[in-house]
Coordinates of C-alpha atoms and ligand atoms in Angstrom, one line a residue:
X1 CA 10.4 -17.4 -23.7
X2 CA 13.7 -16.4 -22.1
X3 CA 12.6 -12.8 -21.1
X4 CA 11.6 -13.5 -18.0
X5 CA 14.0 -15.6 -16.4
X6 CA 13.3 -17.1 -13.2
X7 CA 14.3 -18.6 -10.0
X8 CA 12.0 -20.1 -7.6
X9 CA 13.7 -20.8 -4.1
X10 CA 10.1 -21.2 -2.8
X11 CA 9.8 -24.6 -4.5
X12 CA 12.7 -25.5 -2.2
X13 CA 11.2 -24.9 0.9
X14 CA 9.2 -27.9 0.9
X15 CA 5.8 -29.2 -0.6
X16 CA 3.9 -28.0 2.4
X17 CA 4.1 -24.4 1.7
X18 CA 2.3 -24.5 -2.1
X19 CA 0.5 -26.4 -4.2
X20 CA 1.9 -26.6 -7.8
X21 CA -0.7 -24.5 -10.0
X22 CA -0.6 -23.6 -13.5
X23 CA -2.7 -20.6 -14.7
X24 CA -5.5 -21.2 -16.8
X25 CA -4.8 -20.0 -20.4
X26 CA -7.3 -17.0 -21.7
X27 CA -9.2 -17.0 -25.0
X28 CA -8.3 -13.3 -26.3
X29 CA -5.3 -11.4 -24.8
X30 CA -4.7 -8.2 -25.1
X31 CA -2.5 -5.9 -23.5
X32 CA -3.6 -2.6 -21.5
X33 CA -0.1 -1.7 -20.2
X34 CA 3.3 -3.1 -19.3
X35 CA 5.6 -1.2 -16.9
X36 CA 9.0 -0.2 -18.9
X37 CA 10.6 1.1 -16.0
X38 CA 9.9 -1.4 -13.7
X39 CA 11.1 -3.9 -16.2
X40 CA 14.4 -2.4 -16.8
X41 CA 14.7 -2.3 -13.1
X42 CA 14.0 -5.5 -13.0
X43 CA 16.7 -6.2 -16.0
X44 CA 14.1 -8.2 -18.2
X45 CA 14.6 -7.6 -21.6
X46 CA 11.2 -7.0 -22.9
X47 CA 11.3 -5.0 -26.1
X48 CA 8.8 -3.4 -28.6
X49 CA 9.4 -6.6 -30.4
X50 CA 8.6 -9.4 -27.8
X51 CA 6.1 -7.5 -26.1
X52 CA 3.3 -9.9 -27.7
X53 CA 5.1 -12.7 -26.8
X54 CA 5.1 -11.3 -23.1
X55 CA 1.7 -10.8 -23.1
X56 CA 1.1 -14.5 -23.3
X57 CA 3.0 -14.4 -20.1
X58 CA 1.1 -11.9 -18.6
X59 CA -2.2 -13.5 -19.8
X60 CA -1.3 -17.2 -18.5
X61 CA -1.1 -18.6 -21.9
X62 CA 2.6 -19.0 -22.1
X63 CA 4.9 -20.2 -19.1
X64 CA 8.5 -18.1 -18.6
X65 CA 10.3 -20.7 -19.7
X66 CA 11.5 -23.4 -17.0
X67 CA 8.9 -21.6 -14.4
X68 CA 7.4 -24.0 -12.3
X69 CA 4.5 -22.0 -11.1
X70 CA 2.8 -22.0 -7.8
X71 CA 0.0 -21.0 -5.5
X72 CA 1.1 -20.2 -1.9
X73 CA -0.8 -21.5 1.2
X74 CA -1.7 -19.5 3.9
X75 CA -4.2 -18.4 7.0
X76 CA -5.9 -15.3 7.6
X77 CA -7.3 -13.3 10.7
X78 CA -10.3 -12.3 8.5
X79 CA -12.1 -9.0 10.2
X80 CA -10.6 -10.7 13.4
X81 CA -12.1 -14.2 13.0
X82 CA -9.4 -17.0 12.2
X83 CA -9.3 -18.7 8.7
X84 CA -7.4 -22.0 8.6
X85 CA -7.2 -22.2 4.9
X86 CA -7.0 -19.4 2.6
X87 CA -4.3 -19.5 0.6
X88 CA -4.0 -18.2 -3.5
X89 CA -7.1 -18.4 -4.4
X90 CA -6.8 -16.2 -7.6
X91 CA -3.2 -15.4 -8.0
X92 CA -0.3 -17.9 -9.2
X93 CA 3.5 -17.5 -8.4
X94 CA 5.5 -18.0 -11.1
X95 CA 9.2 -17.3 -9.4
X96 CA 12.0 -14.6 -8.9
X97 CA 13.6 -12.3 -10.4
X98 CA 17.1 -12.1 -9.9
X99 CA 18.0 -8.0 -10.9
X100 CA 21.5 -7.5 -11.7
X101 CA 21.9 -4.8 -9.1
X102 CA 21.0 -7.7 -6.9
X103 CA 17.4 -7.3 -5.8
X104 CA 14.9 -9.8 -5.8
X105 CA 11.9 -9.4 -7.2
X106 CA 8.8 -12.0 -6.7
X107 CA 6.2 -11.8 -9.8
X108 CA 2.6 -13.1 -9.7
X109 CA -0.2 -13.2 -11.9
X110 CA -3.7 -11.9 -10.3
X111 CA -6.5 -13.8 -11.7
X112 CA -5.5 -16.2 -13.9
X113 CA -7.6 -19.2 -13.1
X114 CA -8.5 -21.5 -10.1
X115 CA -5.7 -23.0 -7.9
X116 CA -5.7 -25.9 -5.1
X117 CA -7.2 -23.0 -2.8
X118 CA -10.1 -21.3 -5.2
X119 CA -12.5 -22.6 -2.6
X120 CA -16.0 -21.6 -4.5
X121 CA -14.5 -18.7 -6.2
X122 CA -13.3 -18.8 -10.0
X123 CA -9.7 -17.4 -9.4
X124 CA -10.2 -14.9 -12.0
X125 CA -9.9 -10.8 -11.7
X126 CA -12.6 -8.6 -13.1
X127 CA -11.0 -5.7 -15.2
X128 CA -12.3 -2.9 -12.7
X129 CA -10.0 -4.2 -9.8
X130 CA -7.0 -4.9 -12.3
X131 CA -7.3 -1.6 -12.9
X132 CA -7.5 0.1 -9.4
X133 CA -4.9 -1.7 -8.4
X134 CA -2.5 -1.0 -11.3
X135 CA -3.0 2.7 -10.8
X136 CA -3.0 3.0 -6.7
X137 CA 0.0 0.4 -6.1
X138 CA 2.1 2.3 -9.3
X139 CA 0.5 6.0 -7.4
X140 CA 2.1 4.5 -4.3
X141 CA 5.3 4.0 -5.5
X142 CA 6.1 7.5 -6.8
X143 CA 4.8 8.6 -3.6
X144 CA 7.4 6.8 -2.3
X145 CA 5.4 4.6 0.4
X146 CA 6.7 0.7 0.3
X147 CA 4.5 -1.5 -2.4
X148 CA 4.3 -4.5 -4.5
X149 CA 4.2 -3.2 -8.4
X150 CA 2.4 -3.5 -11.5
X151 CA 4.5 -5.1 -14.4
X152 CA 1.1 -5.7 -17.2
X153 CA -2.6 -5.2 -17.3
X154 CA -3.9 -7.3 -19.7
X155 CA -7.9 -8.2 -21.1
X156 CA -8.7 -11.8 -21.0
X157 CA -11.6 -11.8 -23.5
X158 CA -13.8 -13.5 -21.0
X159 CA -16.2 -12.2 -18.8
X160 CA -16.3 -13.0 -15.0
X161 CA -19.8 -13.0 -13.2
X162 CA -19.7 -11.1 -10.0
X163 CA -23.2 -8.5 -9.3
X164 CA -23.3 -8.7 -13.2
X165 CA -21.0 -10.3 -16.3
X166 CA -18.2 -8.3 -17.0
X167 CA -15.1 -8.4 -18.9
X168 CA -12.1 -10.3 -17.1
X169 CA -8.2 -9.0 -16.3
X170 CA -5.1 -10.0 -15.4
X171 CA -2.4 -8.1 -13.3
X172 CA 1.0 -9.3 -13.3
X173 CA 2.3 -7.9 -9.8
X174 CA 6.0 -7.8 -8.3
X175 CA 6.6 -7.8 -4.7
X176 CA 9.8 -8.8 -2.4
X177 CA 7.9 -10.9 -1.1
X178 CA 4.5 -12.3 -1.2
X179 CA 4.8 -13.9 2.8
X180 CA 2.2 -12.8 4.7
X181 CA 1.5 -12.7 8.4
X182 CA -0.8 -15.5 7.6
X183 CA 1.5 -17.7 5.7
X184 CA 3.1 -17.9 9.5
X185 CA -0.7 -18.4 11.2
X186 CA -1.2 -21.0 8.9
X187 CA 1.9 -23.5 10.2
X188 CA 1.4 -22.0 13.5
X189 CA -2.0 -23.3 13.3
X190 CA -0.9 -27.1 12.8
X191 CA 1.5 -26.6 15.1
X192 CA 4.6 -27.0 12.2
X193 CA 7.6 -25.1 14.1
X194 CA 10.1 -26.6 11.6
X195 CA 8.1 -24.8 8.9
X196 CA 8.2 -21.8 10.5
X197 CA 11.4 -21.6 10.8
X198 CA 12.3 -22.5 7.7
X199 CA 10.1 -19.5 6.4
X200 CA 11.1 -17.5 8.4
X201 CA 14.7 -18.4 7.5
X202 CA 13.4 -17.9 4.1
X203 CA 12.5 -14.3 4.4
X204 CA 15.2 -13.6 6.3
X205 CA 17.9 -14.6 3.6
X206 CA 16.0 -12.4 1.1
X207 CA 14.4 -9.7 2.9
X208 CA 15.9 -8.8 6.1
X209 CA 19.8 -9.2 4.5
X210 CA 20.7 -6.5 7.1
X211 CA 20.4 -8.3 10.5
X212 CA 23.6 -10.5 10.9
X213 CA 25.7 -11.1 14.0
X214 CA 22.9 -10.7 16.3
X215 CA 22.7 -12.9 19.3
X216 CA 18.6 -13.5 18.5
X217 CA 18.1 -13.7 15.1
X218 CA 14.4 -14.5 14.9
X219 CA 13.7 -11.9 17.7
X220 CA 15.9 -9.4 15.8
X221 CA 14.0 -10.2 12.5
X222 CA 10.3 -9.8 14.4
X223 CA 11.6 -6.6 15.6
X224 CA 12.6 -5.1 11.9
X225 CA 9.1 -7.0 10.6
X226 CA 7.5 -4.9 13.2
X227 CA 9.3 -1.8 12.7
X228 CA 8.8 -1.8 8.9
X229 CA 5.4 -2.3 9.2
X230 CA 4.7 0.9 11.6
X231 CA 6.7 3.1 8.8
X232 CA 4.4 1.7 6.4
X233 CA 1.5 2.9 8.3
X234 CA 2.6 6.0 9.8
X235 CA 3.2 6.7 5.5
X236 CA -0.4 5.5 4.9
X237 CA -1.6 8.3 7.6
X238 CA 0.7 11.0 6.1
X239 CA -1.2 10.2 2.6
X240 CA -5.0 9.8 3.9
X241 CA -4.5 6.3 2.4
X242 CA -7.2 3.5 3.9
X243 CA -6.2 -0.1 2.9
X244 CA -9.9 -1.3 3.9
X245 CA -9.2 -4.8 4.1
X246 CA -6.1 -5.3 7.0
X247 CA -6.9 -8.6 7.2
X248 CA -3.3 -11.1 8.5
X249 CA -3.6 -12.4 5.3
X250 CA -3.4 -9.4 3.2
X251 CA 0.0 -7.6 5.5
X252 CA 3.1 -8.6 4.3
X253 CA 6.1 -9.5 6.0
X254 CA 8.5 -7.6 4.3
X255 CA 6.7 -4.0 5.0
X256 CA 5.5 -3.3 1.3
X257 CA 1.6 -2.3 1.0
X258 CA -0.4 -5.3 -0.4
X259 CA -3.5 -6.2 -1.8
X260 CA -5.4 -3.2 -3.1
X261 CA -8.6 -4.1 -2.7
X262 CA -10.9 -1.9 -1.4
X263 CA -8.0 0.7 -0.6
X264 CA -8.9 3.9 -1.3
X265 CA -7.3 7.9 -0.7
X266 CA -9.9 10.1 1.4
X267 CA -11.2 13.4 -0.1
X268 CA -13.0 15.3 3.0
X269 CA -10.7 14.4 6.4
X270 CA -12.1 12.6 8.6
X271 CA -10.8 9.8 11.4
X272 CA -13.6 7.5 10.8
X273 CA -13.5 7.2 7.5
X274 CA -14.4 4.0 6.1
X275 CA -14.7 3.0 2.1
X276 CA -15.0 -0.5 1.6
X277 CA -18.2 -2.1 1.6
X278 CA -17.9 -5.2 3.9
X279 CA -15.9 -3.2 6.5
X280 CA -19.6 -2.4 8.4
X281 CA -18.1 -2.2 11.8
X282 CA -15.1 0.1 10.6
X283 CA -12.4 -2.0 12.1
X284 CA -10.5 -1.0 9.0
X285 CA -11.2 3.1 9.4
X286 CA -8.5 5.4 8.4
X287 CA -7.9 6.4 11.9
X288 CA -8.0 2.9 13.0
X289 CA -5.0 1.3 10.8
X290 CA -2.0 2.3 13.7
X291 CA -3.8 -0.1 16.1
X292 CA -5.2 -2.5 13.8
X293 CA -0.9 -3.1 12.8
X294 CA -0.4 -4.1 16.1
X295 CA -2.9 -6.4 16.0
X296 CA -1.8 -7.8 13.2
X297 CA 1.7 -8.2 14.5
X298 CA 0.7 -9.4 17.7
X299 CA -0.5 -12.5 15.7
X300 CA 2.9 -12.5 13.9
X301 CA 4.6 -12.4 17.6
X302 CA 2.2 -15.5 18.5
X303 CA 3.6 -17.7 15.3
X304 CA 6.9 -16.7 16.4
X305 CA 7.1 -16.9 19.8
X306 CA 8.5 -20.3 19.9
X307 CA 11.4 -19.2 18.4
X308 CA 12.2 -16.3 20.6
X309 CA 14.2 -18.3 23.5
X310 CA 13.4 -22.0 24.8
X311 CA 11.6 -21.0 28.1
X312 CA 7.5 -19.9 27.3
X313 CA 7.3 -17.7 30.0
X314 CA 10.8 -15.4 28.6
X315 CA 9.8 -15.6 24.9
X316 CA 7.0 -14.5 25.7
X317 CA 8.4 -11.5 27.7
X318 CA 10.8 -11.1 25.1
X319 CA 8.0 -10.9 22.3
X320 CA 5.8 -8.5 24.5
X321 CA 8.4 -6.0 24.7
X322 CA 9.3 -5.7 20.9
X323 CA 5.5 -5.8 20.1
X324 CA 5.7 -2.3 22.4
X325 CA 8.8 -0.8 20.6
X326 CA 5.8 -0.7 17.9
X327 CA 3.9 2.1 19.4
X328 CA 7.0 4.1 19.6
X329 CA 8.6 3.4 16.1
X330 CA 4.9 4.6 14.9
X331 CA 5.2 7.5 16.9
X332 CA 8.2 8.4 15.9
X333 CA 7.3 7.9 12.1
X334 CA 4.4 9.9 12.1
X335 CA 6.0 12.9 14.0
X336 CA 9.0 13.0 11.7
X337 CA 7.1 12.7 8.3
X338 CA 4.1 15.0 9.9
X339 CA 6.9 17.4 10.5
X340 CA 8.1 17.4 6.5
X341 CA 4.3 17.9 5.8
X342 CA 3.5 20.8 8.0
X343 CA 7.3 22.5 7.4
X344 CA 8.4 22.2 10.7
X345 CA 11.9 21.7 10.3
X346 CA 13.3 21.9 14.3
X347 CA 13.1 19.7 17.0
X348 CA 15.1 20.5 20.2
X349 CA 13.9 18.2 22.8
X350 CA 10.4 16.6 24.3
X351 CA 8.3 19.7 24.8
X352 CA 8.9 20.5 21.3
X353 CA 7.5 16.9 20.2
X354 CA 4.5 17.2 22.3
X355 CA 3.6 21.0 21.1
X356 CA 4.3 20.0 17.4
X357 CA 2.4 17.4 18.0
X358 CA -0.7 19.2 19.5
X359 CA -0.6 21.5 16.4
X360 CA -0.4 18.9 14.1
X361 CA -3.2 17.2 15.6
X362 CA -5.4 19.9 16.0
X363 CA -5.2 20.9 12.1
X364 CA -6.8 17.6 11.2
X365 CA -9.5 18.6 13.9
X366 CA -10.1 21.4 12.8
X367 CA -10.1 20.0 8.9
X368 CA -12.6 17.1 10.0
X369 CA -15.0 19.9 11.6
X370 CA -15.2 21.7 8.7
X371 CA -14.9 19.1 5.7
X372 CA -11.6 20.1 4.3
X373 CA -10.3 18.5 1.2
X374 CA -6.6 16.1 2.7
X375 CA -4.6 16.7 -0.1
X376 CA -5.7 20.4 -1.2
X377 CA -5.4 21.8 2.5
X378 CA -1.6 20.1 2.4
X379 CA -1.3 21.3 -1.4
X380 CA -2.1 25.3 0.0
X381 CA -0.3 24.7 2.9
X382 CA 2.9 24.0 1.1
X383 CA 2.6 27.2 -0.8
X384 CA 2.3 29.7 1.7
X385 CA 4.2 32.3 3.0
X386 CA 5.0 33.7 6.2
X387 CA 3.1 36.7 5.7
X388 CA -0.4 36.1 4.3
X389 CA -1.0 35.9 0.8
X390 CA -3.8 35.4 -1.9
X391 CA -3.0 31.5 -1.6
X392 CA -4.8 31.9 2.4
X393 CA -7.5 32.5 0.9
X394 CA -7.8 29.5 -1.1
X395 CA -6.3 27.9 1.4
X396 CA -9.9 28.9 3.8
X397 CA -12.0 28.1 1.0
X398 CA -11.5 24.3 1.4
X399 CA -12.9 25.2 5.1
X400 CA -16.7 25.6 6.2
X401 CA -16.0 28.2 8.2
X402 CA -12.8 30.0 8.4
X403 CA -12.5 31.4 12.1
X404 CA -10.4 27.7 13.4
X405 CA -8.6 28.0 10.4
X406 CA -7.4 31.4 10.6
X407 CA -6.5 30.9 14.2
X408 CA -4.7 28.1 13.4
X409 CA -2.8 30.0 10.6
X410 CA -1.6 32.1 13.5
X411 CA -0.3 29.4 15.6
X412 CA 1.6 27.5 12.6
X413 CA 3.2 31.1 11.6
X414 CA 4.2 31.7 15.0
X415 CA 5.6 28.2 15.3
X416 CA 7.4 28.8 12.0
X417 CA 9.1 32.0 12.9
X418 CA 11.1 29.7 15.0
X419 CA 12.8 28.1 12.1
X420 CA 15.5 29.1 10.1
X421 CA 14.5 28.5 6.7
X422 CA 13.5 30.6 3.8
X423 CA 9.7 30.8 2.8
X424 CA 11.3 29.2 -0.4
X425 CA 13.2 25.9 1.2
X426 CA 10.1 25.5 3.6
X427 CA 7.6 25.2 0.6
X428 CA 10.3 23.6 -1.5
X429 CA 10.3 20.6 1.4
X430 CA 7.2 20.3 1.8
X431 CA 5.9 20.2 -1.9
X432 CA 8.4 17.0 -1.9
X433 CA 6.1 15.2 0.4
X434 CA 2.7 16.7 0.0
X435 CA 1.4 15.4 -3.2
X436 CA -1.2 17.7 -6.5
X437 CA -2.5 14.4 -7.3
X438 CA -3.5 11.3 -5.7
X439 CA -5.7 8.3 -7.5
X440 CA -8.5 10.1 -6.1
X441 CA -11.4 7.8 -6.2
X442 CA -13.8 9.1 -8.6
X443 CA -11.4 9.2 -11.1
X444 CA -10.7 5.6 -10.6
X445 CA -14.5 5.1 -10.7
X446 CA -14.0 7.1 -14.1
X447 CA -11.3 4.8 -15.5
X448 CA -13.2 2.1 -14.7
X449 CA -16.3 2.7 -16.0
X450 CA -14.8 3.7 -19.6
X451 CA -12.7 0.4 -19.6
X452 CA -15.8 -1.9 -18.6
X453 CA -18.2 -0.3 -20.5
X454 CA -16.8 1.0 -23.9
X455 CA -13.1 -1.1 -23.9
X456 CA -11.9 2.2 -23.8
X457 CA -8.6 2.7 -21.8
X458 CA -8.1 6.3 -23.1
X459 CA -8.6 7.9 -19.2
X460 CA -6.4 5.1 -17.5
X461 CA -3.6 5.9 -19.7
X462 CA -4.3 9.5 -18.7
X463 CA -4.4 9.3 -15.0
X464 CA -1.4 7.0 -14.7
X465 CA 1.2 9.4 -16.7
X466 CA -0.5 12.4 -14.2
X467 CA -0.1 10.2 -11.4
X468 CA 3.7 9.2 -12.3
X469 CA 4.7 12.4 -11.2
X470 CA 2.2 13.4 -8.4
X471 CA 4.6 15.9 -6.5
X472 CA 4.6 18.6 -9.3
X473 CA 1.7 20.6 -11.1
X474 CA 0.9 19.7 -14.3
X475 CA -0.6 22.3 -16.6
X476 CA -4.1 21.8 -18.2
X477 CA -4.3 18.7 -15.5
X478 CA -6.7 20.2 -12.7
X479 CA -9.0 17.7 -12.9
X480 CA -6.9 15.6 -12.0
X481 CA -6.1 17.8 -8.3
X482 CA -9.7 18.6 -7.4
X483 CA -12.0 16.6 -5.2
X484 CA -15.1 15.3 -6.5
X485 CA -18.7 17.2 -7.5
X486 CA -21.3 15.8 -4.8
X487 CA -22.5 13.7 -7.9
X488 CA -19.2 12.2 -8.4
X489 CA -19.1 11.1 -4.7
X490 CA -17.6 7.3 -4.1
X491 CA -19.1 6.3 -0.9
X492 CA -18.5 3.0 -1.4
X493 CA -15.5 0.7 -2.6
X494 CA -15.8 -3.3 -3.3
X495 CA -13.2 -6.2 -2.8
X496 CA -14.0 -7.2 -6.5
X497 CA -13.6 -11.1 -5.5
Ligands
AMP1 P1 -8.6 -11.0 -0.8 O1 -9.9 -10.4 -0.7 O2 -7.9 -10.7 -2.1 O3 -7.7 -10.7 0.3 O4 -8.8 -12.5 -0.8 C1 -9.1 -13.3 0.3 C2 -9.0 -14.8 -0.1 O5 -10.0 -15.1 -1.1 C3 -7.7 -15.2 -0.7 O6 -7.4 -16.5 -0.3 C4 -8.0 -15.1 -2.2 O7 -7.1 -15.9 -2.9 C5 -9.4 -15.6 -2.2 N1 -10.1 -15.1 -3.4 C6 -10.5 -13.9 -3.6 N2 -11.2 -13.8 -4.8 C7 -11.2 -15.0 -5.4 C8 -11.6 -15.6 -6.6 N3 -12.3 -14.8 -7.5 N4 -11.5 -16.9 -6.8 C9 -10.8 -17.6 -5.9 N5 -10.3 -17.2 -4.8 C10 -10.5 -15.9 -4.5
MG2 MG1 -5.6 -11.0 0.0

């Protein structure tokens, strides 16, 4: 099949980096979804009429023709314990796609049989996580934070045994890259600086194309890793978003959100909020995610250090002091996209940052106190006017008790009366930021549930064409904005592995 052509520079980089993997072909394909518009991006030419022939790419059972597919190796920090040997346990690399507007783009297949590094697992994808992942990383991406994609879905016709049998999926996903922080900890761990260099050269050439004539490149290239990385966060903050499982291995090096696992959108505000299931401790709470980056990258800074400068003791200096630019690019993210959400359009000088700041900080107090709905308190928000309306009203309603909100109202209209804009620009702003719908997770639970049980896709397709345009309202969709009935509750999300 010459649809899918592809490139594979990884191969190049030397046997030590993969093991050559084929995926395991499937007994019954069938396709859920393949992304058209990603695909045109992409410049494949996948048409109504080959799109059965692609599915036996997307299912395993046909190689893009000349592929030689892969499974990456790589380490993991692993809830903060060090794993040697990870690597792609479920997912093969088939190559690169080479767009004509000159973008890469790496594609993958997610559960499509045992590799060189399945350990005890069976490399294959239960349909339920296929699922949550197409919709949240495709939900991502018209929310405009940094992602790996969703090309296909596709049914397997086999069932996979994890708490019960159940029937089997496959994602194809597309990243710029699928290098991880542990695909450095895992040379770094043997010691192999002349692998680490040449991956880092590696991502360098296709990732971080911008950095040239710099006297440091690899400490110039750590630096954009790390400042990437705390714009992808301070995003993930703006959103409510909780990846649950920050884990080295699942952080990638090019800045794009990966691995949807356990990742889930909170309902009710709160800093502690925790989903996944294995995350007992909360290491991986919402609030906890700015910090937990750092960590992450301070492991990066130890793979790396070596090539900072030739004397320990400077590289070391040198690494130290671009690992604290992190707190400040983080800082500065969050203020500036915090400021779109709340319609705060000035900024004169310090005292400004720190009182914008204060009131930014003190609505999410004030929404954790009284269990206010994220999204629906930013979806209000961005509708009202400088003199009260009707829409306060509903806005209160999300609150327990109204008095801190009111108040609160008064400081943010005050604050407001500063700026220049219209009621109209303000709202128009910061409707382009605060989003009607997110994949909330009861409605993912929903999806899921109707696929597993009945084969029935009908409320997938549904929530992903309301979630491909989550900025506007969409009439007869409000299901799709409110939080869930106490029955409908998720407390709980799973890896799925
Ligand atoms: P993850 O939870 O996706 O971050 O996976 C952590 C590690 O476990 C990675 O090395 C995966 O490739 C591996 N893994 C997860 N699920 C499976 C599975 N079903 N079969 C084989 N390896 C798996
Ligand atoms: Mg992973």
């Amino acid at each position: 099949m010459k649809h899918i052509p592809l490139n594979n520079r990884f191969l190049d980089l030397g046997s030590q980096f993969y093991r050559k993997s084929k995926p395991v072909p499937v007994t019954a394909p069938a396709l859920i979804k393949f992304n058209k518009n990603l695909a045109s991006m992409m410049g494949l030419s996948i048409e109504d009429t080959n799109l059965q022939e692609a599915t036996l790419i997307f299912a395993g059972n046909q190689l893009p023709e000349g592929s030689i597919p892969l499974a990456m190796a790589y380490s993991g920090s692993q809830f903060g314990s060090f794993n040697p040997q990870l690597g792609d346990g479920r997912a093969i690399y088939l190559g690169e796609v080479n767009a004509p507007d000159g973008k890469t783009f790496d594609v993958q297949l997610k559960g499509s049989g045992r590799t060189a590094y399945s350990r005890n697992g069976d490399g294959r994808s239960a349909l339920g996580p296929v699922l949550r992942e197409y919709l949240v990383s495709e939900a991502m991406y018209k929310l405009n934070v940094p992602t790996t994609r969703a090309l296909a879905a596709v049914t397997t016709g086999e069932e996979v045994a994890r708490e019960t049998l159940g029937p089997g999926g496959i994602l194809t996903r597309v990243a710029s890259s699928f290098v991880r922080v542990g695909t450095f900890q895992y040379f770094a761990a043997k010691g192999d600086l002349k692998s680490i260099k040449i991956l880092a050269d590696y991502v360098i050439e296709r990732n971080y194309q911008n950095i040239n004539g710099v006297d440091n490149l690899y400490l110039e290239f750590f630096k954009s890793v790390v400042e990437r990385q705390a714009k992808l966060i301070a995003q993930w903050m703006q959103l409510g978003f909780i990846h649950g499982v920050m884990n080295t291995d699942n952080m990638s090096v090019a800045g794009e959100t990966i691995d949807y696992g356990p990742c889930a959108f909170m309902d009710e505000f709160n800093h502690n909020q925790v989903y996944s299931f294995i995350d007992r401790g909360g290491r991986y709470a919402y609030s906890q995610q700015p910090p937990i980056g750092l960590w992450n990258l301070t492991r990066l800074a130890e793979c790396l250090v070596p090539l900072f400068a030739e004397d320990t003791e400077t590289a070391v200096e040198l690494a130290k002091e671009v690992l604290q630019s992190y707190e400040t690019s983080y800082e500065k993210a969050w203020l500036e996209g915090m400021r779109i959400k709340f319609g705060l359009v000035r900024s004169d000088d310090n005292a400004g940052d720190i009182q914008d700041k204060k009131l930014i900080e003190s609505l999410f107090e004030i929404m954790q106190m009284n269990h206010a709905d994220f999204t629906l308190t930013f979806f209000y928000l961005s509708r009202l006017n400088l003199i009260e309306s009707d829409i306060d009203e509903k806005l209160k309603k999300l609150f327990d008790k109204t008095e801190s909100i009111e108040a609160w109202l008064g400081r943010w209209r005050l604050r407001l009366s500063e700026e220049t804009t219209t009621d109209e620009e303000r709202q128009l702003n910061m409707q382009s930021v605060n989003p009607v719908y997110i994949p909330r997770n009861h409605l993912i639970e929903e999806v899921i549930r109707a696929a597993e049980d009945n084969n029935d896709f009908t409320l997938f397709h549904k929530l992903h064409v309301v979630l491909e345009d989550p900025f506007t309202l969409q009439p007869g969709m409000d299901k799709y904005m409110l939080p869930p009935e106490p029955e409908q509750v998720v407390e709980n999300t799973f890896c799925g592995t």
